[in-house]
Amino acid sequence: MNRTFSIIKPDATKRNITGSINQLIEKNDLRIIAQKRIKMSIEQAQQFYSVHNDKPFFGDLVDYMTSEPVIVQVLSGEDAVKKYRKVMGATNPDNAEEGTIRKLFALNIQENSVHGSDSDENAKSEIQFFFNENEIVG
Ligand code: CMP
């Protein structure tokens, strides 16, 4: 078993579809072992997405991620990083496979409903960014 980090993004909390997304996560054998609803600060969003700070979409991304509450989550499962990326589907919903979260719910490439870590190393640092170990109950 290993862990990945997930965010249910503002477009999804705004549309009140967090339960439908969690249902897909659980149906795909990922276990939600930590979860909290927060409003990200501008500083948190800038730091969390600092790898993208030279991209043209960075400013819009920070505005969007701080526009409404998000749900930050720790997911556990076999091959969790890879599995969750498959469950999410491609970043751009136009390219996402049928049945994936983004195909079903994302509005566009930015308002794409969920974030998931892209490696075990990033999962560890992203989890630590939002959670203390004693908040994670596997
Ligand atoms: P995420 O997987 O969280 O990683 C970076 C985020 O930037 C991405 O999802 C989208 O929400 C957002 N984004 C906006 N425009 C783009 C783009 N052109 N390419 C990739 N990500 C984008």
XYZ file of N, CA, C and O and ligand atoms in Angstrom:
574
model
N 0.840 -1.197 0.000
C 0.000 0.000 0.000
C 0.880 1.253 0.000
O 1.860 1.311 0.731
N 0.528 2.219 -0.801
C 1.206 3.507 -0.660
C 0.211 4.655 -0.807
O -0.992 4.411 -0.958
N 0.733 5.866 -0.739
C -0.134 7.032 -0.628
C 0.000 7.979 -1.809
O 1.073 8.079 -2.402
N -1.074 8.699 -2.087
C -0.971 9.840 -2.988
C -1.753 11.002 -2.387
O -2.515 10.837 -1.433
N -1.498 12.181 -2.934
C -2.179 13.388 -2.461
C -3.184 13.831 -3.527
O -2.891 13.779 -4.728
N -4.349 14.269 -3.078
C -5.420 14.685 -3.986
C -6.002 16.024 -3.543
O -6.071 16.313 -2.342
N -6.414 16.815 -4.514
C -7.224 18.006 -4.214
C -8.502 17.927 -5.047
O -8.431 17.719 -6.265
N -9.643 18.078 -4.386
C -10.886 18.326 -5.126
C -10.989 19.847 -5.237
O -11.001 20.571 -4.238
N -11.000 20.319 -6.470
C -10.738 21.734 -6.759
C -11.995 22.604 -6.681
O -13.128 22.088 -6.627
N -11.802 23.935 -6.746
C -12.928 24.873 -6.582
C -14.123 24.643 -7.521
O -15.272 24.823 -7.105
N -13.865 24.255 -8.768
C -15.027 24.061 -9.665
C -15.940 22.966 -9.141
O -17.172 23.008 -9.345
N -15.350 21.990 -8.441
C -16.136 20.853 -7.935
C -16.823 21.189 -6.613
O -17.983 20.828 -6.409
N -16.115 21.888 -5.710
C -16.782 22.248 -4.443
C -17.932 23.208 -4.735
O -18.996 23.110 -4.136
N -17.701 24.112 -5.690
C -18.739 25.094 -6.057
C -20.007 24.415 -6.575
O -21.118 24.830 -6.277
N -19.810 23.342 -7.345
C -20.971 22.642 -7.935
C -21.514 21.541 -7.022
O -22.414 20.799 -7.428
N -20.941 21.420 -5.810
C -21.457 20.463 -4.812
C -21.394 19.017 -5.313
O -22.345 18.243 -5.125
N -20.256 18.675 -5.957
C -20.128 17.321 -6.511
C -18.971 16.555 -5.857
O -18.443 15.599 -6.430
N -18.586 16.976 -4.640
C -17.449 16.300 -3.992
C -17.791 14.854 -3.643
O -16.927 13.981 -3.691
N -19.024 14.585 -3.305
C -19.446 13.217 -2.978
C -19.340 12.293 -4.188
O -18.894 11.147 -4.069
N -19.749 12.800 -5.342
C -19.668 11.973 -6.562
C -18.217 11.646 -6.884
O -17.908 10.537 -7.351
N -17.323 12.604 -6.652
C -15.899 12.366 -6.914
C -15.350 11.354 -5.903
O -14.649 10.407 -6.274
N -15.705 11.527 -4.629
C -15.236 10.558 -3.620
C -15.747 9.149 -3.917
O -15.051 8.154 -3.685
N -16.956 9.058 -4.440
C -17.521 7.747 -4.780
C -16.657 7.052 -5.850
O -16.381 5.864 -5.755
N -16.219 7.825 -6.846
C -15.359 7.244 -7.887
C -14.003 6.831 -7.330
O -13.455 5.787 -7.699
N -13.469 7.666 -6.427
C -12.188 7.332 -5.784
C -12.323 5.989 -5.062
O -11.511 5.081 -5.237
N -13.384 5.855 -4.263
C -13.553 4.647 -3.452
C -13.886 3.430 -4.318
O -13.437 2.320 -4.034
N -14.661 3.653 -5.368
C -15.024 2.549 -6.267
C -13.791 1.950 -6.939
O -13.772 0.806 -7.350
N -12.747 2.788 -7.070
C -11.510 2.341 -7.714
C -10.453 1.877 -6.706
O -9.254 1.939 -6.986
N -10.931 1.431 -5.530
C -10.043 0.809 -4.534
C -8.992 1.747 -3.962
O -7.923 1.313 -3.567
N -9.304 3.042 -3.937
C -8.453 3.970 -3.194
C -9.213 4.345 -1.926
O -10.442 4.533 -1.962
N -8.486 4.409 -0.812
C -9.103 4.683 0.491
C -8.746 6.103 0.912
O -7.570 6.486 0.842
N -9.748 6.878 1.314
C -9.498 8.259 1.762
C -9.088 8.182 3.238
O -9.931 7.963 4.104
N -7.775 8.356 3.500
C -7.283 8.176 4.877
C -7.058 9.514 5.584
O -6.722 9.534 6.767
N -7.263 10.625 4.873
C -7.278 11.955 5.497
C -8.004 12.876 4.529
O -7.906 12.705 3.302
N -8.718 13.846 5.101
C -9.493 14.735 4.234
C -9.873 15.985 5.026
O -10.325 15.891 6.152
N -9.666 17.169 4.427
C -10.197 18.380 5.058
C -10.557 19.430 4.015
O -9.942 19.489 2.941
N -11.569 20.226 4.375
C -12.026 21.294 3.480
C -11.352 22.579 3.947
O -11.455 22.941 5.122
N -10.639 23.236 3.038
C -9.912 24.462 3.396
C -10.122 25.511 2.310
O -10.521 25.193 1.188
N -9.857 26.763 2.667
C -9.767 27.811 1.646
C -8.279 28.107 1.530
O -7.656 28.557 2.483
N -7.708 27.812 0.358
C -6.263 28.039 0.187
C -5.965 29.525 0.193
O -6.698 30.309 -0.418
N -4.847 29.895 0.836
C -4.402 31.291 0.758
C -3.640 31.480 -0.561
O -3.189 30.488 -1.167
N -3.474 32.728 -0.955
C -2.702 33.011 -2.175
C -1.282 32.462 -2.016
O -0.742 31.841 -2.934
N -0.696 32.660 -0.832
C 0.685 32.187 -0.584
C 0.767 30.663 -0.691
O 1.699 30.128 -1.280
N -0.222 29.974 -0.125
C -0.231 28.500 -0.216
C -0.307 28.055 -1.674
O 0.412 27.149 -2.091
N -1.219 28.663 -2.446
C -1.396 28.255 -3.849
C -0.130 28.546 -4.650
O 0.308 27.712 -5.453
N 0.488 29.700 -4.405
C 1.722 30.047 -5.136
C 2.835 29.058 -4.808
O 3.568 28.627 -5.687
N 2.916 28.677 -3.538
C 3.977 27.751 -3.123
C 3.692 26.331 -3.630
O 4.574 25.643 -4.138
N 2.422 25.909 -3.486
C 2.067 24.556 -3.908
C 2.348 24.354 -5.396
O 2.826 23.302 -5.819
N 2.022 25.380 -6.211
C 2.189 25.264 -7.665
C 3.457 25.968 -8.159
O 3.522 26.355 -9.329
N 4.471 26.128 -7.274
C 5.662 26.912 -7.642
C 6.379 26.335 -8.872
O 7.026 27.077 -9.611
N 6.238 25.022 -9.109
C 6.857 24.409 -10.293
C 6.315 25.031 -11.593
O 6.968 25.005 -12.629
N 5.116 25.632 -11.508
C 4.500 26.232 -12.701
C 4.639 27.759 -12.734
O 3.972 28.416 -13.524
N 5.485 28.330 -11.858
C 5.446 29.802 -11.739
C 5.970 30.565 -12.952
O 5.772 31.775 -13.042
N 6.581 29.834 -13.897
C 7.002 30.509 -15.132
C 6.021 30.275 -16.282
O 6.249 30.713 -17.408
N 4.914 29.599 -16.002
C 3.952 29.267 -17.070
C 2.960 30.426 -17.257
O 2.642 31.134 -16.297
N 2.468 30.581 -18.474
C 1.519 31.690 -18.724
C 0.231 31.576 -17.904
O -0.417 32.579 -17.641
N -0.123 30.335 -17.493
C -1.389 30.155 -16.768
C -1.237 30.291 -15.254
O -2.201 30.126 -14.521
N -0.019 30.611 -14.769
C 0.227 30.575 -13.319
C -0.687 31.533 -12.529
O -1.297 31.142 -11.523
N -0.787 32.774 -12.987
C -1.607 33.765 -12.259
C -3.064 33.342 -12.193
O -3.699 33.384 -11.126
N -3.589 32.899 -13.326
C -4.991 32.430 -13.380
C -5.185 31.212 -12.480
O -6.223 31.070 -11.832
N -4.175 30.335 -12.456
C -4.261 29.113 -11.643
C -4.350 29.470 -10.151
O -5.188 28.913 -9.422
N -3.530 30.418 -9.719
C -3.559 30.836 -8.308
C -4.906 31.494 -7.989
O -5.526 31.199 -6.952
N -5.396 32.355 -8.877
C -6.715 33.001 -8.658
C -7.804 31.940 -8.524
O -8.654 32.005 -7.636
N -7.766 30.973 -9.432
C -8.780 29.907 -9.436
C -8.706 29.059 -8.167
O -9.725 28.811 -7.508
N -7.509 28.630 -7.787
C -7.365 27.723 -6.632
C -7.730 28.392 -5.310
O -7.975 27.716 -4.314
N -7.757 29.733 -5.305
C -8.112 30.459 -4.079
C -9.529 31.034 -4.163
O -9.947 31.773 -3.280
N -10.263 30.700 -5.231
C -11.572 31.329 -5.476
C -12.696 30.731 -4.636
O -13.704 31.397 -4.375
N -12.562 29.490 -4.257
C -13.611 28.752 -3.525
C -12.872 27.725 -2.652
O -11.707 27.438 -2.889
N -13.549 27.109 -1.688
C -12.881 26.063 -0.904
C -12.423 24.893 -1.772
O -12.925 24.683 -2.888
N -11.451 24.160 -1.241
C -11.005 22.908 -1.869
C -11.038 21.826 -0.789
O -11.078 22.128 0.408
N -11.025 20.563 -1.226
C -10.862 19.446 -0.288
C -9.486 18.847 -0.538
O -9.218 18.379 -1.655
N -8.628 18.882 0.475
C -7.328 18.205 0.342
C -7.456 16.818 0.969
O -8.117 16.653 1.996
N -6.821 15.847 0.323
C -7.012 14.445 0.727
C -5.700 13.653 0.648
O -4.855 13.946 -0.189
N -5.602 12.644 1.481
C -4.569 11.624 1.320
C -5.284 10.329 0.951
O -6.240 9.924 1.632
N -4.847 9.725 -0.139
C -5.438 8.465 -0.605
C -4.421 7.347 -0.442
O -3.222 7.547 -0.676
N -4.925 6.183 -0.069
C -4.043 5.033 0.086
C -4.540 3.897 -0.798
O -5.758 3.722 -0.991
N -3.608 3.126 -1.333
C -3.987 1.996 -2.174
C -2.754 1.411 -2.815
O -1.654 1.964 -2.692
N -2.961 0.297 -3.513
C -1.850 -0.321 -4.220
C -1.474 0.572 -5.400
O -2.366 0.967 -6.166
N -0.221 0.940 -5.499
C 0.236 1.770 -6.608
C -0.609 3.058 -6.706
O -1.085 3.439 -7.784
N -0.767 3.728 -5.545
C -1.762 4.807 -5.418
C -1.549 5.970 -6.400
O -2.526 6.481 -6.978
N -0.295 6.376 -6.611
C -0.035 7.529 -7.485
C -0.523 7.225 -8.897
O -1.297 7.985 -9.493
N -0.084 6.078 -9.400
C -0.420 5.686 -10.776
C -1.929 5.431 -10.901
O -2.577 5.853 -11.872
N -2.461 4.738 -9.906
C -3.892 4.402 -9.958
C -4.758 5.669 -9.972
O -5.671 5.799 -10.776
N -4.442 6.626 -9.087
C -5.272 7.831 -9.023
C -5.157 8.647 -10.313
O -6.139 9.214 -10.777
N -3.960 8.676 -10.910
C -3.825 9.428 -12.164
C -4.685 8.793 -13.258
O -5.239 9.493 -14.109
N -4.834 7.488 -13.218
C -5.706 6.814 -14.183
C -7.175 7.138 -13.896
O -7.952 7.383 -14.819
N -7.530 7.160 -12.610
C -8.915 7.464 -12.225
C -9.265 8.927 -12.574
O -10.387 9.228 -12.989
N -8.274 9.829 -12.446
C -8.518 11.250 -12.764
C -8.711 11.468 -14.265
O -9.533 12.271 -14.671
N -7.876 10.828 -15.083
C -7.886 11.083 -16.518
C -6.947 12.237 -16.868
O -6.377 12.881 -15.986
N -6.815 12.519 -18.162
C -5.864 13.533 -18.644
C -6.213 14.925 -18.118
O -7.379 15.230 -17.863
N -5.158 15.771 -17.985
C -5.325 17.151 -17.483
C -6.425 17.880 -18.255
O -7.278 18.551 -17.659
N -6.364 17.767 -19.580
C -7.385 18.395 -20.422
C -8.558 17.413 -20.593
O -8.381 16.338 -21.169
N -9.740 17.769 -20.101
C -10.864 16.818 -20.166
C -11.204 16.367 -21.583
O -11.732 15.272 -21.772
N -10.847 17.175 -22.579
C -11.097 16.772 -23.973
C -10.309 15.505 -24.325
O -10.702 14.764 -25.230
N -9.176 15.305 -23.619
C -8.334 14.137 -23.904
C -8.525 13.017 -22.889
O -7.832 11.995 -22.958
N -9.413 13.209 -21.928
C -9.558 12.219 -20.838
C -10.391 11.027 -21.296
O -11.329 11.167 -22.094
N -10.004 9.866 -20.763
C -10.740 8.631 -21.105
C -12.139 8.628 -20.505
O -12.360 9.209 -19.439
N -13.055 7.930 -21.172
C -14.421 7.747 -20.664
C -14.391 7.177 -19.250
O -13.570 6.298 -18.966
N -15.274 7.663 -18.404
C -15.394 7.107 -17.053
C -14.453 7.724 -16.037
O -14.567 7.449 -14.847
N -13.490 8.540 -16.496
C -12.569 9.182 -15.549
C -13.241 10.402 -14.915
O -14.226 10.937 -15.445
N -12.670 10.832 -13.773
C -13.246 11.985 -13.061
C -13.285 13.211 -13.969
O -14.293 13.915 -14.048
N -12.175 13.450 -14.661
C -12.127 14.667 -15.489
C -13.048 14.578 -16.700
O -13.650 15.577 -17.093
N -13.181 13.387 -17.278
C -14.114 13.254 -18.409
C -15.545 13.521 -17.937
O -16.336 14.178 -18.608
N -15.844 13.006 -16.735
C -17.214 13.130 -16.239
C -17.522 14.530 -15.715
O -18.642 15.022 -15.889
N -16.527 15.174 -15.063
C -16.862 16.386 -14.303
C -16.104 17.652 -14.688
O -16.595 18.752 -14.400
N -14.899 17.541 -15.278
C -14.090 18.748 -15.495
C -14.757 19.674 -16.511
O -15.426 19.224 -17.445
N -14.526 20.981 -16.312
C -15.136 21.971 -17.201
C -14.201 22.347 -18.340
O -14.633 22.618 -19.451
N -12.900 22.413 -18.048
C -11.880 22.776 -19.043
C -10.502 22.438 -18.458
O -10.432 21.912 -17.347
N -9.428 22.791 -19.190
C -8.073 22.378 -18.759
C -7.690 22.964 -17.399
O -6.923 22.367 -16.655
N -8.205 24.139 -17.069
C -7.896 24.720 -15.750
C -8.859 24.218 -14.673
O -8.427 23.713 -13.627
N -10.138 24.352 -14.938
C -11.157 23.930 -13.966
C -11.399 22.432 -14.159
O -12.458 22.005 -14.622
N -10.348 21.668 -13.790
C -10.368 20.245 -14.130
C -10.640 19.340 -12.920
O -10.235 18.190 -12.867
N -11.329 19.923 -11.931
C -11.976 19.181 -10.818
C -11.071 18.535 -9.775
O -11.436 18.496 -8.607
N -9.926 17.991 -10.206
C -9.055 17.300 -9.248
C -7.576 17.506 -9.585
O -7.224 17.754 -10.734
N -6.770 17.374 -8.548
C -5.313 17.305 -8.702
C -4.850 15.993 -8.084
O -5.402 15.565 -7.062
N -3.839 15.380 -8.656
C -3.218 14.201 -8.042
C -1.716 14.256 -8.242
O -1.245 14.720 -9.286
N -0.961 13.783 -7.261
C 0.505 13.794 -7.352
C 0.976 13.002 -8.563
O 0.336 12.027 -8.973
N 2.150 13.405 -9.099
C 2.658 12.704 -10.288
C 3.819 11.760 -9.989
O 4.352 11.137 -10.904
N 4.251 11.684 -8.728
C 5.306 10.729 -8.354
C 5.206 10.472 -6.853
O 4.613 11.274 -6.118
N 5.828 9.371 -6.394
C 5.829 9.067 -4.955
C 6.524 10.174 -4.167
O 6.080 10.544 -3.080
N 7.592 10.702 -4.752
C 8.358 11.757 -4.083
C 7.495 13.014 -3.912
O 7.435 13.608 -2.830
N 6.813 13.417 -4.977
C 5.941 14.597 -4.871
C 4.743 14.328 -3.962
O 4.283 15.233 -3.261
N 4.246 13.087 -3.977
C 3.124 12.750 -3.082
C 3.528 13.020 -1.636
O 2.780 13.635 -0.867
N 4.736 12.589 -1.286
C 5.209 12.759 0.093
C 5.285 14.245 0.454
O 4.796 14.669 1.512
N 5.870 15.051 -0.414
C 6.022 16.470 -0.060
C 4.678 17.202 -0.116
O 4.410 18.077 0.711
N 3.796 16.821 -1.048
C 2.478 17.476 -1.118
C 1.626 17.119 0.109
O 0.895 17.960 0.640
N 1.732 15.864 0.568
C 0.993 15.457 1.781
C 1.499 16.273 2.971
O 0.706 16.834 3.740
N 2.816 16.372 3.083
C 3.405 17.117 4.218
C 3.051 18.597 4.173
O 2.995 19.267 5.200
N 2.819 19.111 2.976
C 2.469 20.528 2.820
C 1.123 20.838 3.498
O 0.920 21.927 4.011
N 0.204 19.885 3.506
C -1.149 20.141 4.031
C -1.515 19.363 5.294
O -2.492 19.716 5.951
N -0.786 18.286 5.599
C -1.206 17.435 6.722
C -0.069 17.166 7.693
O 1.083 16.975 7.278
N -0.430 17.087 8.980
C 0.467 16.503 9.983
C 0.229 15.001 9.969
O -0.902 14.552 9.708
N 1.262 14.237 10.303
C 1.129 12.777 10.254
C -0.018 12.293 11.163
O -0.719 11.338 10.828
N -0.251 12.976 12.284
C -1.305 12.520 13.207
C -2.725 12.811 12.691
O -3.707 12.424 13.324
N -2.842 13.491 11.542
C -4.163 13.710 10.923
C -4.499 12.618 9.910
O -5.570 12.617 9.314
N -3.514 11.738 9.658
C -3.681 10.697 8.640
C -3.939 9.372 9.347
O -3.103 8.892 10.101
N -5.124 8.831 9.076
C -5.534 7.611 9.811
C -5.844 6.529 8.783
O -6.905 6.528 8.161
N -4.895 5.633 8.590
C -5.023 4.643 7.521
C -5.904 3.476 7.887
O -6.385 3.340 8.976
P -2.996 20.098 -12.030
O -2.889 18.666 -12.361
O -3.428 20.470 -10.659
O -1.582 20.822 -12.324
C -1.456 22.159 -12.750
C -2.760 22.826 -13.013
O -2.712 23.990 -13.793
C -3.655 21.888 -13.819
O -4.041 20.782 -13.053
C -4.759 22.849 -14.243
O -5.711 23.088 -13.211
C -3.974 24.145 -14.453
N -3.760 24.494 -15.882
C -4.277 25.575 -16.491
N -3.873 25.649 -17.761
C -3.077 24.593 -17.982
C -2.350 24.126 -19.116
N -2.373 24.770 -20.292
N -1.628 22.991 -18.976
C -1.584 22.331 -17.780
N -2.255 22.758 -16.679
C -3.006 23.859 -16.767
